[in-house]
Amino acid sequence: MLIKGRALRLKIDDNINTDYIISGRYKFRIQDPGELGNHIFEDIDPQFASKVKEGDIIVAGKNFGMGSSREQAPLALKSAGISLIIAQSFARIFYRNAFNVGLPLLQCETTGIKDLDYLEVNLKSGDIKDITSGIEKKAEPIPDFIAGILEAGGIIEYLKKYGRLNLDEKT
């Protein structure tokens, strides 16, 4: 699976919590994921959501997605058009929730990737090419069973299609 898009970096690099991703004031008032996507990172950068283009890739530092265990955070990012998040590390619950809603994540050193650099990312191999700067990174590839969940569009769509999780075989 090849993903191409612009890198978007936030003003804050590390410890992006789920309340930064989607403020708690919207989590319970808005049920439509598309509407939630219009408010991502509003407390850090009020114009951020309006800058996102379909297929953009968020690039961050350490501990991305810490905080609340609700799935609204990765769902709002996916609904806003974010195609991938690359960070040095992720909070465990956010990591699981993102794949459950069909939003891919890659973990690697992100130093040198700048805001608006154009990236080409191979999820299968973990190869990340910053076309703008010429930098190349290597992330740990996504395991086959998780790639199957992403290809189905998330865990619910995967279970509708296959009826159960198959952790031993390729889909």
Short mmCIF file of C-alpha atoms in Angstrom, two decimals:
data_model
loop_
_atom_site.label_atom_id
_atom_site.label_comp_id
_atom_site.label_asym_id
_atom_site.label_seq_id
_atom_site.Cartn_x
_atom_site.Cartn_y
_atom_site.Cartn_z
CA MET A 1 0.00 0.00 0.00
CA LEU A 2 1.61 3.25 -1.18
CA ILE A 3 0.54 6.56 0.37
CA LYS A 4 1.56 9.92 -1.07
CA GLY A 5 0.84 13.27 0.52
CA ARG A 6 2.03 16.43 2.17
CA ALA A 7 3.58 16.29 5.63
CA LEU A 8 1.77 18.39 8.21
CA ARG A 9 3.66 19.23 11.40
CA LEU A 10 2.02 20.81 14.42
CA LYS A 11 3.39 23.63 16.55
CA ILE A 12 3.85 21.03 19.29
CA ASP A 13 5.86 17.94 18.38
CA ASP A 14 5.65 15.63 21.44
CA ASN A 15 2.82 14.48 23.73
CA ILE A 16 -0.05 15.38 21.41
CA ASN A 17 -3.01 14.30 23.49
CA THR A 18 -6.46 13.34 22.26
CA ASP A 19 -7.92 16.59 23.60
CA TYR A 20 -5.55 18.48 21.30
CA ILE A 21 -6.66 16.28 18.41
CA ILE A 22 -10.37 16.88 19.08
CA SER A 23 -11.37 19.05 22.00
CA GLY A 24 -13.56 17.52 24.69
CA ARG A 25 -16.16 20.21 24.07
CA TYR A 26 -16.93 18.55 20.69
CA LYS A 27 -16.63 14.87 21.64
CA PHE A 28 -20.12 14.60 23.10
CA ARG A 29 -21.92 17.33 21.14
CA ILE A 30 -21.02 16.13 17.65
CA GLN A 31 -21.72 12.58 16.51
CA ASP A 32 -20.93 13.05 12.80
CA PRO A 33 -17.26 12.10 12.19
CA GLY A 34 -17.10 14.47 9.22
CA GLU A 35 -18.14 17.37 11.42
CA LEU A 36 -15.60 16.33 14.08
CA GLY A 37 -12.94 16.51 11.37
CA ASN A 38 -13.66 20.21 10.96
CA HIS A 39 -12.36 20.84 14.50
CA ILE A 40 -9.11 18.84 14.68
CA PHE A 41 -6.27 20.54 16.55
CA GLU A 42 -8.42 23.64 17.02
CA ASP A 43 -6.94 24.39 20.46
CA ILE A 44 -3.37 24.31 19.09
CA ASP A 45 -3.97 25.86 15.68
CA PRO A 46 -7.49 27.21 15.00
CA GLN A 47 -6.84 27.15 11.22
CA PHE A 48 -5.36 23.64 11.09
CA ALA A 49 -8.48 21.80 9.85
CA SER A 50 -8.96 24.27 7.01
CA LYS A 51 -5.38 23.65 5.83
CA VAL A 52 -5.79 19.86 5.54
CA LYS A 53 -6.03 18.40 2.06
CA GLU A 54 -7.25 14.88 1.36
CA GLY A 55 -4.29 12.50 1.73
CA ASP A 56 -2.15 14.69 4.00
CA ILE A 57 0.18 12.93 6.45
CA ILE A 58 0.69 14.13 10.02
CA VAL A 59 4.30 13.92 11.20
CA ALA A 60 4.98 14.21 14.93
CA GLY A 61 7.40 13.40 17.72
CA LYS A 62 6.94 11.18 20.75
CA ASN A 63 3.80 9.87 22.44
CA PHE A 64 1.23 10.93 19.84
CA GLY A 65 -2.37 10.30 20.94
CA MET A 66 -1.88 10.15 24.70
CA GLY A 67 -4.91 10.75 26.92
CA SER A 68 -8.50 9.67 26.37
CA SER A 69 -9.28 6.17 25.12
CA ARG A 70 -12.16 7.32 22.90
CA GLU A 71 -12.08 6.49 19.21
CA GLN A 72 -13.25 9.98 18.22
CA ALA A 73 -9.66 11.26 17.96
CA PRO A 74 -8.43 8.91 15.19
CA LEU A 75 -11.89 8.95 13.58
CA ALA A 76 -11.86 12.78 13.42
CA LEU A 77 -8.37 12.71 11.83
CA LYS A 78 -9.43 10.15 9.24
CA SER A 79 -12.63 12.08 8.50
CA ALA A 80 -10.62 15.28 8.01
CA GLY A 81 -8.68 13.58 5.21
CA ILE A 82 -5.52 12.52 7.05
CA SER A 83 -4.23 9.37 5.32
CA LEU A 84 -1.40 8.42 7.70
CA ILE A 85 0.34 9.51 10.88
CA ILE A 86 4.08 9.05 11.27
CA ALA A 87 5.47 9.63 14.76
CA GLN A 88 8.39 8.58 16.91
CA SER A 89 5.98 6.81 19.25
CA PHE A 90 2.25 6.46 19.92
CA ALA A 91 0.12 6.03 23.01
CA ARG A 92 -0.97 2.38 23.08
CA ILE A 93 -4.73 2.96 23.12
CA PHE A 94 -4.55 5.53 20.32
CA TYR A 95 -2.46 3.06 18.30
CA ARG A 96 -5.11 0.36 18.62
CA ASN A 97 -8.03 2.75 18.01
CA ALA A 98 -6.43 4.20 14.88
CA PHE A 99 -6.08 0.81 13.21
CA ASN A 100 -9.59 -0.12 14.37
CA VAL A 101 -11.02 2.83 12.43
CA GLY A 102 -8.74 2.20 9.43
CA LEU A 103 -6.19 4.97 9.99
CA PRO A 104 -2.61 3.73 9.43
CA LEU A 105 0.27 4.70 11.71
CA LEU A 106 4.00 4.27 11.28
CA GLN A 107 6.60 4.64 13.97
CA CYS A 108 10.08 5.98 13.21
CA GLU A 109 12.46 8.85 13.81
CA THR A 110 10.86 11.92 12.19
CA THR A 111 13.64 14.49 12.51
CA GLY A 112 14.26 16.32 9.24
CA ILE A 113 10.76 15.93 7.81
CA LYS A 114 9.37 19.47 7.58
CA ASP A 115 5.88 20.91 7.31
CA LEU A 116 4.56 20.64 3.73
CA ASP A 117 7.34 18.31 2.53
CA TYR A 118 5.95 15.81 0.02
CA LEU A 119 6.18 12.19 1.20
CA GLU A 120 5.86 8.78 -0.42
CA VAL A 121 5.30 5.98 2.07
CA ASN A 122 5.16 2.24 1.50
CA LEU A 123 3.20 0.76 4.41
CA LYS A 124 4.20 -2.79 3.51
CA SER A 125 7.97 -2.17 3.61
CA GLY A 126 8.00 0.81 6.00
CA ASP A 127 10.00 2.90 3.51
CA ILE A 128 9.41 6.64 3.81
CA LYS A 129 10.78 8.98 1.13
CA ASP A 130 10.74 12.72 1.66
CA ILE A 131 10.64 13.76 -1.98
CA THR A 132 11.14 17.44 -1.07
CA SER A 133 14.36 17.02 0.95
CA GLY A 134 15.63 13.68 -0.32
CA ILE A 135 15.62 12.21 3.20
CA GLU A 136 14.74 8.53 3.50
CA LYS A 137 13.45 6.88 6.68
CA LYS A 138 12.66 3.31 7.59
CA ALA A 139 9.71 2.53 9.82
CA GLU A 140 8.75 -0.85 11.13
CA PRO A 141 6.36 -2.31 8.55
CA ILE A 142 2.74 -2.90 9.47
CA PRO A 143 2.09 -6.62 10.18
CA ASP A 144 0.05 -8.46 7.54
CA PHE A 145 -3.01 -8.98 9.75
CA ILE A 146 -3.16 -5.24 10.54
CA ALA A 147 -2.66 -4.41 6.86
CA GLY A 148 -5.71 -6.60 6.21
CA ILE A 149 -7.72 -4.54 8.71
CA LEU A 150 -6.61 -1.32 6.97
CA GLU A 151 -7.43 -2.66 3.52
CA ALA A 152 -10.93 -3.57 4.72
CA GLY A 153 -11.42 -0.02 6.07
CA GLY A 154 -11.18 -0.83 9.78
CA ILE A 155 -11.97 -3.63 12.20
CA ILE A 156 -15.76 -3.52 11.75
CA GLU A 157 -15.52 -3.74 7.97
CA TYR A 158 -12.90 -6.48 8.33
CA LEU A 159 -15.21 -8.54 10.57
CA LYS A 160 -18.14 -8.00 8.21
CA LYS A 161 -16.00 -9.30 5.36
CA TYR A 162 -14.20 -12.22 7.06
CA GLY A 163 -16.37 -12.98 10.10
CA ARG A 164 -13.43 -13.23 12.51
CA LEU A 165 -9.86 -12.08 13.07
CA ASN A 166 -7.25 -14.30 11.54
CA LEU A 167 -3.94 -13.44 13.15
CA ASP A 168 -2.01 -16.35 11.62
CA GLU A 169 -2.77 -16.05 7.94
CA LYS A 170 -2.52 -13.31 5.38
CA THR A 171 -5.88 -11.94 4.26
#
